[in-house]
């Protein structure tokens, strides 16, 4: 209930005149400077709300007097970035793979661009650094190549892919399903022989029997000593690098029922300059020939 305004003896301040059960309220207003800044922010927010997208409506929202949108801002930034890149991309488009390789400037640019495109398109299967993944996705950082590791080979593989329906020139090779051709005993023997190619056979008699099965069935695609045959995309079997794992069980599984990994063709998805940069990037990962 309002009472009269009086001066408080302890603080020296006046009261507001409000009192509840004998407790009186001191009049301690906000400092002026604080109040003016507060008013200024309110005014500023009103101006801001008018200039930029702000109030929600039933359909859409108030778009603001400037017409600014985040989307347009990004598009503009990207246009600027593209314009800066254009001269480089044009030069890459016009240069041969070899010219890119031997120009330090283009090479640096291609590796940087290739790294980005690799992360976007290839890392899901080949790993973020090209280290590969079990299940048929080969490492691209080593010097074992199923289809070849020269710039041209890598470029061709990327453009046309492997065992896909998208490119008529896709690299194709088909390991027969030996589950229906060889007996279980023969498959066991030839698997022991495959292990012996990397000195890991545990049953020498089986490995010797398997040598004959291998000579009859496998040499054409995997080579006399398991060194691999690039022309038909037959991977090497005489080293520690495996698409599907190198244990005996995994080797038996592959012989019984080969999996035949698929790689998409990128020629129809990425532009020519990007593919060149990817080929150069993959080539520099460690095993380029
Ligand atoms: C959907 C999965 C997948 C994606 C995505 C993919 N690849 Fe592959 N890639 C494979 C498979 C599977 C193979 C091996 C096929 C085989 O058994 O021969 C392969 C093989 C390759 C090879 C041949 C390796 C060799 O030893 O000869 C190269 C080079 C390659 N990929 C590069 C790329 C690049 C560059 C990209 C991105 C533009 C890419 N790949 C995207 C699955 C993929
Ligand atoms: C017509 C060609 C062809 C013939 C014949 C063939 N292979 Fe293969 N083999 C391949 C191809 C291609 C691959 C790779 C499969 C893939 O990428 O999915 C492969 C993969 C393998 C692998 C897995 C290699 C790895 O790195 O994981 C083994 C093991 C293998 N073959 C063993 C054999 C044996 C043993 C025989 C004979 C009984 C045989 N292959 C006959 C083409 C052939």
Short mmCIF file of C-alpha atoms and ligand atoms in Angstrom, two decimals:
data_model
loop_
_atom_site.label_atom_id
_atom_site.label_comp_id
_atom_site.label_asym_id
_atom_site.label_seq_id
_atom_site.Cartn_x
_atom_site.Cartn_y
_atom_site.Cartn_z
CA UNK A 1 0.00 0.00 0.00
CA UNK A 2 1.44 3.44 -0.91
CA UNK A 3 2.81 5.49 1.95
CA UNK A 4 4.69 8.72 1.79
CA UNK A 5 8.18 8.88 0.32
CA UNK A 6 10.83 9.27 3.01
CA UNK A 7 14.59 9.28 3.40
CA UNK A 8 16.16 6.08 4.72
CA UNK A 9 18.45 6.89 7.64
CA UNK A 10 20.89 3.99 7.06
CA UNK A 11 21.63 4.34 3.32
CA UNK A 12 20.70 7.96 2.81
CA UNK A 13 18.48 6.98 -0.13
CA UNK A 14 14.80 7.76 -0.56
CA UNK A 15 12.10 5.08 -0.50
CA UNK A 16 9.66 4.47 -3.33
CA UNK A 17 6.66 4.86 -1.06
CA UNK A 18 5.79 1.15 -1.25
CA UNK A 19 5.50 -0.73 2.02
CA UNK A 20 4.55 -4.31 2.92
CA UNK A 21 4.20 -5.35 6.53
CA UNK A 22 6.53 -2.59 7.61
CA UNK A 23 9.18 -3.36 5.01
CA UNK A 24 9.81 -0.35 2.81
CA UNK A 25 11.27 -0.40 -0.68
CA UNK A 26 14.39 1.68 -1.37
CA UNK A 27 14.46 3.65 -4.60
CA UNK A 28 17.68 2.43 -6.34
CA UNK A 29 17.18 2.97 -10.07
CA UNK A 30 19.58 1.51 -12.70
CA UNK A 31 22.51 3.76 -13.56
CA UNK A 32 21.70 6.12 -16.43
CA UNK A 33 24.50 4.88 -18.67
CA UNK A 34 23.21 1.30 -18.31
CA UNK A 35 19.68 2.33 -19.13
CA UNK A 36 20.69 4.26 -22.26
CA UNK A 37 22.71 1.35 -23.61
CA UNK A 38 19.71 -0.86 -22.98
CA UNK A 39 17.42 1.51 -24.91
CA UNK A 40 19.99 1.67 -27.70
CA UNK A 41 20.06 -2.13 -28.10
CA UNK A 42 16.26 -2.20 -28.35
CA UNK A 43 16.33 0.45 -31.05
CA UNK A 44 19.16 -1.38 -32.84
CA UNK A 45 17.26 -4.69 -32.80
CA UNK A 46 14.26 -2.99 -34.41
CA UNK A 47 16.47 -1.61 -37.21
CA UNK A 48 18.17 -5.01 -37.60
CA UNK A 49 14.83 -6.83 -37.77
CA UNK A 50 13.73 -4.48 -40.54
CA UNK A 51 16.90 -4.88 -42.58
CA UNK A 52 17.38 -8.66 -42.29
CA UNK A 53 15.13 -11.77 -42.40
CA UNK A 54 13.34 -11.81 -39.07
CA UNK A 55 9.68 -12.19 -38.15
CA UNK A 56 7.96 -15.52 -38.80
CA UNK A 57 4.68 -15.49 -40.72
CA UNK A 58 2.04 -18.05 -41.61
CA UNK A 59 3.78 -18.82 -44.88
CA UNK A 60 7.48 -18.03 -44.87
CA UNK A 61 8.94 -15.07 -43.00
CA UNK A 62 9.61 -11.34 -43.33
CA UNK A 63 12.58 -11.16 -45.70
CA UNK A 64 14.09 -7.87 -44.61
CA UNK A 65 14.62 -4.69 -46.62
CA UNK A 66 18.14 -5.58 -47.77
CA UNK A 67 17.06 -8.92 -49.27
CA UNK A 68 20.15 -10.58 -47.71
CA UNK A 69 20.08 -14.39 -47.38
CA UNK A 70 22.70 -16.80 -46.11
CA UNK A 71 22.33 -18.86 -49.26
CA UNK A 72 23.05 -15.92 -51.53
CA UNK A 73 26.06 -15.01 -49.39
CA UNK A 74 27.51 -18.53 -49.78
CA UNK A 75 26.81 -18.56 -53.51
CA UNK A 76 28.65 -15.27 -53.85
CA UNK A 77 31.65 -16.54 -51.87
CA UNK A 78 31.73 -19.66 -54.01
CA UNK A 79 31.54 -17.65 -57.22
CA UNK A 80 34.51 -15.62 -56.08
CA UNK A 81 36.43 -18.77 -55.14
CA UNK A 82 35.60 -20.40 -58.50
CA UNK A 83 36.74 -17.36 -60.39
CA UNK A 84 40.06 -17.51 -58.54
CA UNK A 85 40.43 -21.21 -59.29
CA UNK A 86 39.30 -21.01 -62.91
CA UNK A 87 42.70 -20.19 -64.44
CA UNK A 88 44.30 -23.16 -62.68
CA UNK A 89 41.47 -25.53 -63.57
CA UNK A 90 41.66 -24.41 -67.19
CA UNK A 91 45.38 -25.11 -67.27
CA UNK A 92 44.85 -28.53 -65.70
CA UNK A 93 42.12 -29.31 -68.20
CA UNK A 94 44.43 -28.37 -71.06
CA UNK A 95 47.55 -30.12 -69.75
CA UNK A 96 48.45 -33.77 -70.15
CA UNK A 97 48.98 -35.90 -67.04
CA UNK A 98 52.71 -35.81 -67.70
CA UNK A 99 52.78 -32.04 -68.03
CA UNK A 100 51.00 -31.70 -64.69
CA UNK A 101 53.46 -34.09 -63.10
CA UNK A 102 56.44 -32.07 -64.29
CA UNK A 103 55.17 -28.58 -63.49
CA UNK A 104 55.72 -27.97 -59.78
CA UNK A 105 53.00 -25.31 -59.76
CA UNK A 106 50.31 -27.46 -61.42
CA UNK A 107 51.41 -30.49 -59.43
CA UNK A 108 50.94 -28.70 -56.11
CA UNK A 109 47.54 -27.45 -57.20
CA UNK A 110 46.46 -30.88 -58.49
CA UNK A 111 47.51 -32.62 -55.28
CA UNK A 112 45.59 -30.12 -53.16
CA UNK A 113 42.48 -30.38 -55.36
CA UNK A 114 42.82 -34.15 -55.64
CA UNK A 115 42.97 -34.51 -51.87
CA UNK A 116 39.66 -32.67 -51.46
CA UNK A 117 37.97 -34.64 -54.26
CA UNK A 118 39.32 -37.88 -52.79
CA UNK A 119 37.84 -37.10 -49.37
CA UNK A 120 34.48 -36.34 -51.02
CA UNK A 121 34.27 -39.29 -53.40
CA UNK A 122 36.74 -42.05 -52.65
CA UNK A 123 37.47 -42.11 -48.91
CA UNK A 124 34.26 -44.03 -48.15
CA UNK A 125 35.69 -47.11 -49.87
CA UNK A 126 39.46 -46.56 -49.92
CA UNK A 127 39.90 -44.93 -46.50
CA UNK A 128 40.60 -41.27 -45.77
CA UNK A 129 44.30 -41.55 -46.57
CA UNK A 130 43.87 -44.21 -49.28
CA UNK A 131 44.93 -46.95 -46.86
CA UNK A 132 42.17 -49.24 -48.15
CA UNK A 133 39.68 -51.33 -46.22
CA UNK A 134 39.16 -55.07 -45.84
CA UNK A 135 36.30 -56.40 -47.88
CA UNK A 136 37.85 -55.79 -51.29
CA UNK A 137 38.85 -52.11 -51.20
CA UNK A 138 42.51 -51.98 -52.13
CA UNK A 139 45.05 -49.68 -50.51
CA UNK A 140 46.21 -46.97 -52.90
CA UNK A 141 49.23 -45.97 -50.80
CA UNK A 142 51.33 -49.06 -51.54
CA UNK A 143 53.12 -50.14 -54.71
CA UNK A 144 50.97 -53.19 -55.37
CA UNK A 145 48.60 -52.45 -58.21
CA UNK A 146 45.92 -54.80 -59.49
CA UNK A 147 45.34 -52.79 -62.65
CA UNK A 148 48.51 -50.74 -62.86
CA UNK A 149 50.03 -47.78 -61.05
CA UNK A 150 51.18 -45.45 -63.84
CA UNK A 151 49.39 -42.11 -64.16
CA UNK A 152 47.58 -43.37 -67.28
CA UNK A 153 46.54 -46.65 -65.63
CA UNK A 154 45.20 -44.89 -62.55
CA UNK A 155 43.43 -42.29 -64.68
CA UNK A 156 41.78 -45.01 -66.75
CA UNK A 157 40.67 -46.91 -63.64
CA UNK A 158 39.07 -43.77 -62.21
CA UNK A 159 37.31 -42.76 -65.43
CA UNK A 160 35.86 -46.20 -66.22
CA UNK A 161 35.80 -47.96 -62.86
CA UNK A 162 35.81 -51.69 -62.32
CA UNK A 163 33.04 -54.23 -63.01
CA UNK A 164 30.28 -51.65 -63.18
CA UNK A 165 27.41 -51.23 -65.60
CA UNK A 166 28.09 -47.51 -66.11
CA UNK A 167 31.01 -47.64 -68.50
CA UNK A 168 31.39 -50.05 -71.41
CA UNK A 169 35.14 -49.73 -70.97
CA UNK A 170 35.07 -50.60 -67.27
CA UNK A 171 37.89 -52.90 -66.24
CA UNK A 172 36.49 -56.39 -66.04
CA UNK A 173 37.77 -59.67 -64.76
CA UNK A 174 35.81 -62.49 -63.32
CA UNK A 175 37.26 -65.17 -61.09
CA UNK A 176 35.29 -68.41 -61.64
CA UNK A 177 33.18 -69.73 -58.76
CA UNK A 178 35.36 -72.74 -57.91
CA UNK A 179 32.83 -73.91 -55.33
CA UNK A 180 31.05 -75.60 -58.26
CA UNK A 181 34.19 -76.65 -60.20
CA UNK A 182 36.69 -78.04 -57.71
CA UNK A 183 36.04 -80.47 -54.86
CA UNK A 184 36.42 -79.34 -51.26
CA UNK A 185 39.64 -81.31 -51.03
CA UNK A 186 41.06 -79.60 -54.10
CA UNK A 187 40.09 -76.19 -52.76
CA UNK A 188 41.79 -76.99 -49.46
CA UNK A 189 44.92 -78.09 -51.34
CA UNK A 190 45.10 -75.09 -53.63
CA UNK A 191 44.54 -72.79 -50.62
CA UNK A 192 47.55 -74.43 -48.94
CA UNK A 193 49.51 -73.83 -52.13
CA UNK A 194 48.47 -70.16 -52.11
CA UNK A 195 49.69 -69.94 -48.51
CA UNK A 196 52.98 -71.53 -49.58
CA UNK A 197 53.51 -68.66 -52.04
CA UNK A 198 54.11 -66.43 -49.01
CA UNK A 199 55.82 -69.24 -47.05
CA UNK A 200 52.89 -69.84 -44.73
CA UNK A 201 51.71 -73.36 -45.66
CA UNK A 202 51.21 -75.66 -42.69
CA UNK A 203 50.44 -78.84 -44.65
CA UNK A 204 53.26 -79.38 -47.17
CA UNK A 205 51.69 -82.49 -48.75
CA UNK A 206 48.45 -80.60 -49.44
CA UNK A 207 50.40 -77.65 -50.81
CA UNK A 208 52.21 -79.97 -53.27
CA UNK A 209 48.89 -81.44 -54.42
CA UNK A 210 47.52 -77.90 -54.69
CA UNK A 211 50.36 -76.83 -56.99
CA UNK A 212 48.87 -78.94 -59.76
CA UNK A 213 45.35 -77.55 -59.22
CA UNK A 214 46.87 -74.07 -59.30
CA UNK A 215 48.80 -74.71 -62.51
CA UNK A 216 45.65 -75.92 -64.25
CA UNK A 217 43.22 -73.29 -63.01
CA UNK A 218 44.81 -70.20 -61.61
CA UNK A 219 48.02 -69.34 -63.49
CA UNK A 220 46.29 -67.45 -66.29
CA UNK A 221 45.01 -64.78 -63.86
CA UNK A 222 47.42 -64.93 -60.92
CA UNK A 223 50.72 -65.82 -62.59
CA UNK A 224 53.11 -68.79 -62.27
CA UNK A 225 54.36 -67.79 -58.82
CA UNK A 226 51.30 -65.80 -57.74
CA UNK A 227 52.84 -62.53 -58.89
CA UNK A 228 49.51 -61.36 -60.35
CA UNK A 229 48.53 -60.56 -63.95
CA UNK A 230 47.63 -56.95 -64.55
CA UNK A 231 46.13 -57.44 -68.00
CA UNK A 232 43.30 -59.43 -66.43
CA UNK A 233 43.23 -57.70 -63.05
CA UNK A 234 44.40 -60.79 -61.18
CA UNK A 235 45.85 -59.64 -57.85
CA UNK A 236 49.18 -60.94 -56.57
CA UNK A 237 48.91 -63.83 -54.13
CA UNK A 238 52.57 -64.04 -53.11
CA UNK A 239 52.76 -61.10 -50.71
CA UNK A 240 51.14 -59.89 -47.50
CA UNK A 241 48.63 -57.63 -49.24
CA UNK A 242 45.11 -59.04 -49.39
CA UNK A 243 41.81 -57.69 -50.62
CA UNK A 244 39.76 -60.13 -48.59
CA UNK A 245 42.16 -61.25 -45.88
CA UNK A 246 45.03 -63.73 -45.99
CA UNK A 247 44.04 -66.41 -43.46
CA UNK A 248 43.40 -69.89 -44.79
CA UNK A 249 39.66 -69.62 -44.07
CA UNK A 250 39.48 -66.32 -45.98
CA UNK A 251 41.41 -67.71 -48.93
CA UNK A 252 39.16 -70.80 -49.05
CA UNK A 253 36.11 -68.53 -48.93
CA UNK A 254 37.38 -66.44 -51.87
CA UNK A 255 38.18 -69.52 -53.99
CA UNK A 256 34.83 -71.11 -53.21
CA UNK A 257 32.81 -68.00 -53.90
CA UNK A 258 34.75 -64.98 -55.25
CA UNK A 259 33.27 -61.62 -54.34
CA UNK A 260 34.23 -59.42 -57.29
CA UNK A 261 34.42 -55.89 -55.93
CA UNK A 262 32.81 -53.09 -57.91
CA UNK A 263 34.17 -49.59 -58.36
CA UNK A 264 31.92 -46.93 -59.93
CA UNK A 265 32.95 -45.12 -63.12
CA UNK A 266 33.74 -41.48 -62.33
CA UNK A 267 34.03 -40.26 -65.91
CA UNK A 268 30.32 -39.47 -65.99
CA UNK A 269 30.17 -37.98 -62.49
CA UNK A 270 33.21 -35.75 -62.13
CA UNK A 271 34.60 -33.23 -64.60
CA UNK A 272 37.80 -33.92 -66.50
CA UNK A 273 39.98 -31.58 -64.44
CA UNK A 274 38.87 -33.16 -61.15
CA UNK A 275 39.63 -36.65 -62.45
CA UNK A 276 43.10 -35.58 -63.57
CA UNK A 277 43.75 -34.09 -60.14
CA UNK A 278 42.55 -37.33 -58.51
CA UNK A 279 44.85 -39.44 -60.70
CA UNK A 280 47.82 -37.22 -59.84
CA UNK A 281 46.92 -37.25 -56.14
CA UNK A 282 46.56 -41.06 -56.00
CA UNK A 283 49.79 -41.42 -57.97
CA UNK A 284 51.67 -39.40 -55.32
CA UNK A 285 50.23 -41.35 -52.38
CA UNK A 286 53.29 -43.54 -52.31
CA UNK A 287 53.20 -46.22 -54.98
CA UNK A 288 52.94 -44.33 -58.27
CA UNK A 289 54.89 -45.89 -61.12
C1 LIG B 1 32.02 -48.10 -53.93
C2 LIG B 1 33.38 -48.25 -53.53
C3 LIG B 1 34.46 -47.50 -54.26
C4 LIG B 1 34.57 -46.13 -54.44
C5 LIG B 1 33.60 -45.06 -54.01
C6 LIG B 1 35.82 -45.93 -55.11
N1 LIG B 1 36.44 -47.11 -55.34
FE1 LIG B 1 38.26 -47.38 -56.20
N2 LIG B 1 38.04 -49.39 -56.05
C7 LIG B 1 36.98 -50.05 -55.45
C8 LIG B 1 37.20 -51.47 -55.55
C9 LIG B 1 36.25 -52.54 -55.01
C10 LIG B 1 38.42 -51.66 -56.23
C11 LIG B 1 39.08 -52.97 -56.55
C12 LIG B 1 38.35 -53.74 -57.57
C13 LIG B 1 39.10 -55.00 -57.94
O1 LIG B 1 38.89 -56.01 -57.26
O2 LIG B 1 39.86 -54.97 -58.88
C14 LIG B 1 38.91 -50.32 -56.52
C15 LIG B 1 40.11 -50.08 -57.20
C16 LIG B 1 40.65 -48.83 -57.43
C17 LIG B 1 41.89 -48.58 -58.11
C18 LIG B 1 42.80 -49.64 -58.71
C19 LIG B 1 43.78 -50.13 -57.69
C20 LIG B 1 44.76 -51.10 -58.27
O3 LIG B 1 45.40 -51.77 -57.45
O4 LIG B 1 44.91 -51.19 -59.50
C21 LIG B 1 42.09 -47.22 -58.11
C22 LIG B 1 43.27 -46.47 -58.69
C23 LIG B 1 40.95 -46.62 -57.45
N3 LIG B 1 40.09 -47.62 -57.04
C24 LIG B 1 40.78 -45.27 -57.26
C25 LIG B 1 39.60 -44.70 -56.78
C26 LIG B 1 39.36 -43.28 -56.74
C27 LIG B 1 40.34 -42.20 -57.12
C28 LIG B 1 38.09 -43.12 -56.25
C29 LIG B 1 37.30 -41.83 -56.08
C30 LIG B 1 37.08 -41.05 -57.25
C31 LIG B 1 37.55 -44.44 -55.98
N4 LIG B 1 38.50 -45.38 -56.32
C32 LIG B 1 36.30 -44.68 -55.46
C33 LIG B 1 35.91 -49.46 -54.86
C34 LIG B 1 35.63 -48.10 -54.83
C1 LIG B 2 39.70 -65.44 -64.75
C2 LIG B 2 40.65 -64.95 -63.83
C3 LIG B 2 40.87 -65.68 -62.51
C4 LIG B 2 41.10 -67.01 -62.31
C5 LIG B 2 41.15 -68.12 -63.31
C6 LIG B 2 41.34 -67.16 -60.88
N1 LIG B 2 41.24 -65.95 -60.24
FE1 LIG B 2 41.53 -65.59 -58.27
N2 LIG B 2 41.05 -63.66 -58.57
C7 LIG B 2 40.72 -63.09 -59.78
C8 LIG B 2 40.32 -61.74 -59.56
C9 LIG B 2 39.88 -60.77 -60.63
C10 LIG B 2 40.41 -61.49 -58.18
C11 LIG B 2 40.08 -60.22 -57.44
C12 LIG B 2 38.65 -60.38 -57.07
C13 LIG B 2 38.00 -59.12 -56.59
O1 LIG B 2 38.54 -58.03 -56.73
O2 LIG B 2 36.92 -59.24 -56.04
C14 LIG B 2 40.88 -62.73 -57.58
C15 LIG B 2 41.12 -62.89 -56.22
C16 LIG B 2 41.64 -64.04 -55.67
C17 LIG B 2 42.00 -64.18 -54.29
C18 LIG B 2 41.89 -63.11 -53.21
C19 LIG B 2 43.11 -62.23 -53.28
C20 LIG B 2 43.13 -61.18 -52.21
O3 LIG B 2 43.98 -60.26 -52.33
O4 LIG B 2 42.33 -61.23 -51.27
C21 LIG B 2 42.46 -65.45 -54.12
C22 LIG B 2 42.99 -66.07 -52.84
C23 LIG B 2 42.38 -66.08 -55.41
N3 LIG B 2 41.89 -65.21 -56.31
C24 LIG B 2 42.75 -67.39 -55.63
C25 LIG B 2 42.55 -68.04 -56.84
C26 LIG B 2 42.79 -69.43 -57.04
C27 LIG B 2 43.37 -70.36 -56.00
C28 LIG B 2 42.45 -69.69 -58.33
C29 LIG B 2 42.48 -71.02 -59.03
C30 LIG B 2 41.76 -72.09 -58.39
C31 LIG B 2 42.00 -68.47 -58.93
N4 LIG B 2 42.07 -67.49 -58.00
C32 LIG B 2 41.62 -68.36 -60.25
C33 LIG B 2 40.76 -63.68 -61.00
C34 LIG B 2 40.94 -65.04 -61.23
#
